[in-house]
Amino acid sequence: MTADPTFNDDVLGLIDGRSEDYDPCNWVGCTCDPASNWVSKLRLDAFSLSGHIGRGLLRLQFLHTLVLSNNNLTRTLNPEFPHLGSLQVGDFSGNSLSGRIPDGFFEQCGSLRSVSLANNKLTGPLPVSLSYCQRR
């Protein structure tokens, strides 16, 4: 399975668009909220995914857990990623993400409680915006 932008946007379009032909709530690694039937968790750790994290994830506005650890995801982190206002847990550890963490990455922490970026190829200092996130 490859995680190129086309693949991500297409698959996540099915998740977000609630296609009648596909029910992502039955997909391995995908959990839906029983009340709303919206995708609430994606646990795709060690799925042998490669490529970069596509913008399609930004359409999952009710996602509160995203685990993409231990894959081969590359490139830099998408600076728009924190705009997922419901996200509480993001685990990107054990990939090949590179470059700097974008300066404003943590400006809109929303409900974010935990982020793991360990064991990647990230460089540079932690962004000042990390101080905007307060323990609750």
Short mmCIF file of N, CA and C in Angstrom, two decimals, residues 6-129:
data_model
loop_
_atom_site.label_atom_id
_atom_site.label_comp_id
_atom_site.label_asym_id
_atom_site.label_seq_id
_atom_site.Cartn_x
_atom_site.Cartn_y
_atom_site.Cartn_z
N THR A 6 -2.44 11.24 -4.09
CA THR A 6 -3.65 10.83 -4.80
C THR A 6 -4.36 9.73 -4.03
N PHE A 7 -3.61 8.75 -3.58
CA PHE A 7 -4.18 7.64 -2.83
C PHE A 7 -4.83 8.16 -1.55
N ASN A 8 -4.11 9.00 -0.80
CA ASN A 8 -4.65 9.53 0.45
C ASN A 8 -5.94 10.31 0.21
N ASP A 9 -5.92 11.21 -0.77
CA ASP A 9 -7.09 12.04 -1.00
C ASP A 9 -8.28 11.19 -1.45
N ASP A 10 -8.03 10.19 -2.29
CA ASP A 10 -9.11 9.34 -2.77
C ASP A 10 -9.70 8.52 -1.62
N VAL A 11 -8.85 7.85 -0.88
CA VAL A 11 -9.35 7.01 0.22
C VAL A 11 -10.05 7.87 1.26
N LEU A 12 -9.44 8.97 1.63
CA LEU A 12 -10.04 9.80 2.66
C LEU A 12 -11.27 10.52 2.15
N GLY A 13 -11.38 10.68 0.85
CA GLY A 13 -12.62 11.21 0.29
C GLY A 13 -13.76 10.23 0.52
N LEU A 14 -13.47 8.94 0.41
CA LEU A 14 -14.49 7.93 0.69
C LEU A 14 -14.88 7.96 2.16
N ILE A 15 -13.87 8.13 3.02
CA ILE A 15 -14.16 8.16 4.45
C ILE A 15 -15.03 9.36 4.79
N ASP A 16 -14.62 10.53 4.30
CA ASP A 16 -15.33 11.75 4.64
C ASP A 16 -16.66 11.87 3.89
N GLY A 17 -16.70 11.38 2.66
CA GLY A 17 -17.89 11.53 1.84
C GLY A 17 -18.96 10.50 2.11
N ARG A 18 -18.65 9.52 2.92
CA ARG A 18 -19.63 8.49 3.30
C ARG A 18 -20.23 7.83 2.06
N SER A 19 -19.37 7.40 1.13
CA SER A 19 -19.81 6.73 -0.08
C SER A 19 -20.69 5.53 0.25
N GLU A 20 -21.73 5.35 -0.52
CA GLU A 20 -22.65 4.23 -0.29
C GLU A 20 -22.00 2.89 -0.61
N ASP A 21 -20.98 2.90 -1.48
CA ASP A 21 -20.34 1.66 -1.90
C ASP A 21 -19.30 1.16 -0.90
N TYR A 22 -18.85 1.99 -0.02
CA TYR A 22 -17.79 1.64 0.92
C TYR A 22 -18.20 2.04 2.32
N ASP A 23 -17.87 1.21 3.28
CA ASP A 23 -18.12 1.56 4.67
C ASP A 23 -16.81 1.52 5.42
N PRO A 24 -16.14 2.66 5.55
CA PRO A 24 -14.84 2.68 6.21
C PRO A 24 -14.90 2.23 7.66
N CYS A 25 -16.07 2.23 8.25
CA CYS A 25 -16.20 1.79 9.64
C CYS A 25 -15.86 0.31 9.79
N ASN A 26 -15.84 -0.42 8.69
CA ASN A 26 -15.47 -1.84 8.71
C ASN A 26 -14.03 -2.07 8.28
N TRP A 27 -13.31 -1.03 7.94
CA TRP A 27 -11.93 -1.18 7.49
C TRP A 27 -11.02 -1.46 8.67
N VAL A 28 -10.00 -2.26 8.45
CA VAL A 28 -8.99 -2.54 9.47
C VAL A 28 -8.29 -1.23 9.82
N GLY A 29 -8.18 -0.93 11.10
CA GLY A 29 -7.50 0.26 11.57
C GLY A 29 -8.37 1.50 11.66
N CYS A 30 -9.61 1.40 11.24
CA CYS A 30 -10.52 2.54 11.23
C CYS A 30 -11.65 2.30 12.22
N THR A 31 -11.89 3.28 13.09
CA THR A 31 -12.98 3.19 14.06
C THR A 31 -13.89 4.39 13.88
N CYS A 32 -15.17 4.15 13.92
CA CYS A 32 -16.14 5.24 13.78
C CYS A 32 -16.89 5.44 15.10
N ASP A 33 -17.29 6.67 15.32
CA ASP A 33 -18.11 6.99 16.48
C ASP A 33 -19.47 6.33 16.30
N PRO A 34 -19.94 5.55 17.30
CA PRO A 34 -21.20 4.83 17.13
C PRO A 34 -22.42 5.75 16.97
N ALA A 35 -22.37 6.92 17.55
CA ALA A 35 -23.52 7.83 17.47
C ALA A 35 -23.59 8.55 16.12
N SER A 36 -22.44 9.06 15.65
CA SER A 36 -22.44 9.86 14.43
C SER A 36 -22.04 9.08 13.18
N ASN A 37 -21.36 7.97 13.38
CA ASN A 37 -20.83 7.14 12.29
C ASN A 37 -19.69 7.82 11.52
N TRP A 38 -19.12 8.89 12.09
CA TRP A 38 -17.97 9.56 11.49
C TRP A 38 -16.70 8.87 11.97
N VAL A 39 -15.66 8.91 11.15
CA VAL A 39 -14.37 8.32 11.51
C VAL A 39 -13.81 9.08 12.70
N SER A 40 -13.52 8.36 13.78
CA SER A 40 -12.96 8.98 14.98
C SER A 40 -11.53 8.54 15.26
N LYS A 41 -11.14 7.36 14.78
CA LYS A 41 -9.78 6.86 15.00
C LYS A 41 -9.25 6.21 13.73
N LEU A 42 -7.99 6.52 13.44
CA LEU A 42 -7.25 5.80 12.41
C LEU A 42 -5.99 5.27 13.07
N ARG A 43 -5.87 3.97 13.16
CA ARG A 43 -4.70 3.33 13.76
C ARG A 43 -4.06 2.48 12.67
N LEU A 44 -3.13 3.10 11.97
CA LEU A 44 -2.47 2.46 10.84
C LEU A 44 -0.99 2.25 11.13
N ASP A 45 -0.68 1.89 12.37
CA ASP A 45 0.70 1.66 12.76
C ASP A 45 1.20 0.35 12.15
N ALA A 46 2.43 0.41 11.62
CA ALA A 46 3.10 -0.74 11.01
C ALA A 46 2.30 -1.33 9.85
N PHE A 47 1.73 -0.47 9.01
CA PHE A 47 0.97 -0.90 7.84
C PHE A 47 1.83 -0.88 6.57
N SER A 48 3.12 -0.64 6.71
CA SER A 48 4.05 -0.54 5.56
C SER A 48 3.66 0.59 4.61
N LEU A 49 3.10 1.66 5.15
CA LEU A 49 2.75 2.82 4.33
C LEU A 49 4.02 3.57 3.95
N SER A 50 4.06 4.09 2.73
CA SER A 50 5.20 4.90 2.31
C SER A 50 4.67 6.12 1.57
N GLY A 51 5.50 7.13 1.47
CA GLY A 51 5.09 8.38 0.84
C GLY A 51 4.94 9.46 1.88
N HIS A 52 4.11 10.45 1.59
CA HIS A 52 3.93 11.52 2.57
C HIS A 52 2.47 11.58 3.03
N ILE A 53 2.27 12.29 4.12
CA ILE A 53 0.93 12.42 4.70
C ILE A 53 0.17 13.45 3.87
N GLY A 54 -0.87 13.01 3.21
CA GLY A 54 -1.63 13.87 2.31
C GLY A 54 -2.60 14.81 3.02
N ARG A 55 -3.05 15.81 2.27
CA ARG A 55 -3.99 16.80 2.80
C ARG A 55 -5.38 16.22 3.04
N GLY A 56 -5.67 15.04 2.51
CA GLY A 56 -6.97 14.43 2.70
C GLY A 56 -7.34 14.23 4.15
N LEU A 57 -6.33 14.07 5.00
CA LEU A 57 -6.60 13.90 6.44
C LEU A 57 -7.30 15.13 7.03
N LEU A 58 -7.07 16.28 6.42
CA LEU A 58 -7.66 17.51 6.95
C LEU A 58 -9.18 17.52 6.84
N ARG A 59 -9.72 16.63 6.04
CA ARG A 59 -11.18 16.56 5.91
C ARG A 59 -11.84 15.74 7.01
N LEU A 60 -11.04 15.08 7.82
CA LEU A 60 -11.59 14.24 8.89
C LEU A 60 -11.75 15.07 10.16
N GLN A 61 -12.71 15.94 10.17
CA GLN A 61 -12.88 16.91 11.25
C GLN A 61 -13.27 16.30 12.59
N PHE A 62 -13.70 15.05 12.62
CA PHE A 62 -14.09 14.42 13.89
C PHE A 62 -13.07 13.39 14.35
N LEU A 63 -11.92 13.37 13.70
CA LEU A 63 -10.85 12.44 14.04
C LEU A 63 -10.22 12.86 15.35
N HIS A 64 -10.18 11.97 16.35
CA HIS A 64 -9.51 12.33 17.60
C HIS A 64 -8.28 11.50 17.88
N THR A 65 -8.06 10.40 17.16
CA THR A 65 -6.84 9.60 17.32
C THR A 65 -6.30 9.26 15.94
N LEU A 66 -5.03 9.61 15.72
CA LEU A 66 -4.36 9.29 14.46
C LEU A 66 -3.02 8.66 14.78
N VAL A 67 -2.88 7.38 14.48
CA VAL A 67 -1.63 6.66 14.74
C VAL A 67 -1.09 6.17 13.40
N LEU A 68 0.03 6.75 12.99
CA LEU A 68 0.69 6.38 11.74
C LEU A 68 2.13 5.94 12.02
N SER A 69 2.38 5.44 13.19
CA SER A 69 3.73 5.08 13.60
C SER A 69 4.26 3.85 12.87
N ASN A 70 5.59 3.76 12.84
CA ASN A 70 6.30 2.60 12.30
C ASN A 70 5.91 2.26 10.87
N ASN A 71 5.91 3.28 10.03
CA ASN A 71 5.71 3.12 8.60
C ASN A 71 6.94 3.71 7.91
N ASN A 72 6.83 4.13 6.69
CA ASN A 72 7.94 4.79 6.00
C ASN A 72 7.44 6.10 5.39
N LEU A 73 6.79 6.90 6.22
CA LEU A 73 6.28 8.19 5.77
C LEU A 73 7.44 9.18 5.68
N THR A 74 7.43 10.00 4.63
CA THR A 74 8.55 10.89 4.36
C THR A 74 8.07 12.34 4.22
N ARG A 75 9.00 13.20 3.90
CA ARG A 75 8.84 14.64 3.71
C ARG A 75 8.65 15.35 5.05
N THR A 76 8.19 16.58 4.98
CA THR A 76 7.99 17.37 6.20
C THR A 76 6.55 17.22 6.69
N LEU A 77 6.31 17.69 7.89
CA LEU A 77 4.96 17.69 8.43
C LEU A 77 4.14 18.78 7.76
N ASN A 78 2.90 18.50 7.47
CA ASN A 78 2.01 19.48 6.87
C ASN A 78 1.67 20.54 7.92
N PRO A 79 1.97 21.82 7.68
CA PRO A 79 1.69 22.85 8.68
C PRO A 79 0.20 23.03 8.97
N GLU A 80 -0.66 22.52 8.10
CA GLU A 80 -2.10 22.65 8.32
C GLU A 80 -2.65 21.53 9.21
N PHE A 81 -1.86 20.53 9.48
CA PHE A 81 -2.31 19.37 10.23
C PHE A 81 -2.97 19.71 11.57
N PRO A 82 -2.43 20.64 12.35
CA PRO A 82 -3.06 20.95 13.65
C PRO A 82 -4.45 21.56 13.54
N HIS A 83 -4.90 21.89 12.34
CA HIS A 83 -6.25 22.45 12.18
C HIS A 83 -7.34 21.41 12.37
N LEU A 84 -6.95 20.18 12.61
CA LEU A 84 -7.93 19.14 12.97
C LEU A 84 -8.33 19.41 14.42
N GLY A 85 -9.37 20.18 14.61
CA GLY A 85 -9.75 20.66 15.93
C GLY A 85 -10.11 19.59 16.94
N SER A 86 -10.51 18.41 16.50
CA SER A 86 -10.90 17.35 17.43
C SER A 86 -9.75 16.43 17.80
N LEU A 87 -8.61 16.57 17.12
CA LEU A 87 -7.51 15.64 17.33
C LEU A 87 -6.95 15.73 18.75
N GLN A 88 -6.89 14.59 19.43
CA GLN A 88 -6.33 14.51 20.77
C GLN A 88 -4.99 13.80 20.79
N VAL A 89 -4.82 12.79 19.93
CA VAL A 89 -3.59 11.99 19.90
C VAL A 89 -3.09 11.89 18.47
N GLY A 90 -1.82 12.22 18.27
CA GLY A 90 -1.17 12.06 16.97
C GLY A 90 0.15 11.35 17.17
N ASP A 91 0.31 10.18 16.60
CA ASP A 91 1.55 9.42 16.74
C ASP A 91 2.15 9.19 15.36
N PHE A 92 3.27 9.85 15.10
CA PHE A 92 3.98 9.76 13.83
C PHE A 92 5.37 9.16 14.03
N SER A 93 5.60 8.53 15.16
CA SER A 93 6.92 8.02 15.49
C SER A 93 7.33 6.88 14.57
N GLY A 94 8.65 6.69 14.46
CA GLY A 94 9.18 5.57 13.70
C GLY A 94 8.97 5.65 12.21
N ASN A 95 9.04 6.85 11.65
CA ASN A 95 8.92 7.04 10.21
C ASN A 95 10.20 7.68 9.69
N SER A 96 10.14 8.30 8.53
CA SER A 96 11.29 9.00 7.96
C SER A 96 10.92 10.45 7.66
N LEU A 97 10.08 11.04 8.52
CA LEU A 97 9.72 12.45 8.36
C LEU A 97 10.99 13.28 8.51
N SER A 98 11.14 14.31 7.68
CA SER A 98 12.39 15.07 7.69
C SER A 98 12.11 16.57 7.69
N GLY A 99 13.17 17.33 7.84
CA GLY A 99 13.06 18.79 7.85
C GLY A 99 12.70 19.29 9.24
N ARG A 100 12.31 20.54 9.28
CA ARG A 100 11.96 21.18 10.55
C ARG A 100 10.47 21.01 10.83
N ILE A 101 10.13 21.04 12.09
CA ILE A 101 8.72 21.12 12.46
C ILE A 101 8.30 22.55 12.15
N PRO A 102 7.25 22.76 11.36
CA PRO A 102 6.85 24.12 10.98
C PRO A 102 6.66 25.02 12.21
N ASP A 103 7.10 26.29 12.08
CA ASP A 103 7.06 27.23 13.20
C ASP A 103 5.70 27.31 13.86
N GLY A 104 4.64 27.37 13.10
CA GLY A 104 3.30 27.52 13.67
C GLY A 104 2.58 26.21 13.90
N PHE A 105 3.30 25.12 13.88
CA PHE A 105 2.67 23.80 13.94
C PHE A 105 1.76 23.62 15.15
N PHE A 106 2.14 24.20 16.28
CA PHE A 106 1.35 24.01 17.50
C PHE A 106 0.50 25.23 17.86
N GLU A 107 0.35 26.19 16.94
CA GLU A 107 -0.39 27.41 17.26
C GLU A 107 -1.85 27.15 17.60
N GLN A 108 -2.45 26.17 16.96
CA GLN A 108 -3.85 25.85 17.22
C GLN A 108 -3.93 24.45 17.82
N CYS A 109 -3.59 24.35 19.08
CA CYS A 109 -3.55 23.04 19.73
C CYS A 109 -4.92 22.41 19.85
N GLY A 110 -5.95 23.23 19.94
CA GLY A 110 -7.30 22.69 20.10
C GLY A 110 -7.36 21.70 21.24
N SER A 111 -7.76 20.48 20.95
CA SER A 111 -7.90 19.46 21.98
C SER A 111 -6.69 18.53 22.04
N LEU A 112 -5.61 18.89 21.34
CA LEU A 112 -4.42 18.04 21.27
C LEU A 112 -3.83 17.77 22.65
N ARG A 113 -3.66 16.50 22.98
CA ARG A 113 -3.11 16.09 24.28
C ARG A 113 -1.74 15.44 24.16
N SER A 114 -1.51 14.74 23.04
CA SER A 114 -0.27 13.98 22.90
C SER A 114 0.15 13.91 21.44
N VAL A 115 1.43 14.22 21.19
CA VAL A 115 2.00 14.08 19.85
C VAL A 115 3.34 13.39 20.00
N SER A 116 3.58 12.36 19.21
CA SER A 116 4.88 11.70 19.20
C SER A 116 5.48 11.81 17.81
N LEU A 117 6.68 12.40 17.78
CA LEU A 117 7.44 12.54 16.54
C LEU A 117 8.79 11.84 16.67
N ALA A 118 8.92 10.97 17.65
CA ALA A 118 10.19 10.29 17.95
C ALA A 118 10.62 9.40 16.78
N ASN A 119 11.92 9.20 16.70
CA ASN A 119 12.51 8.28 15.72
C ASN A 119 12.14 8.63 14.28
N ASN A 120 12.34 9.90 13.95
CA ASN A 120 12.21 10.39 12.59
C ASN A 120 13.52 11.08 12.22
N LYS A 121 13.53 11.81 11.14
CA LYS A 121 14.73 12.52 10.69
C LYS A 121 14.52 14.02 10.76
N LEU A 122 13.75 14.46 11.74
CA LEU A 122 13.44 15.88 11.90
C LEU A 122 14.68 16.62 12.38
N THR A 123 14.82 17.88 11.96
CA THR A 123 15.97 18.69 12.34
C THR A 123 15.49 20.02 12.92
N GLY A 124 16.42 20.72 13.55
CA GLY A 124 16.13 22.05 14.06
C GLY A 124 15.50 22.02 15.45
N PRO A 125 15.28 23.21 16.00
CA PRO A 125 14.71 23.31 17.35
C PRO A 125 13.21 23.05 17.35
N LEU A 126 12.69 22.80 18.53
CA LEU A 126 11.23 22.71 18.68
C LEU A 126 10.66 24.11 18.47
N PRO A 127 9.54 24.22 17.79
CA PRO A 127 8.99 25.56 17.54
C PRO A 127 8.48 26.20 18.83
N VAL A 128 8.57 27.52 18.87
CA VAL A 128 8.09 28.29 20.02
C VAL A 128 6.60 28.04 20.24
N SER A 129 5.87 27.76 19.17
CA SER A 129 4.43 27.56 19.28
C SER A 129 4.07 26.39 20.19
#
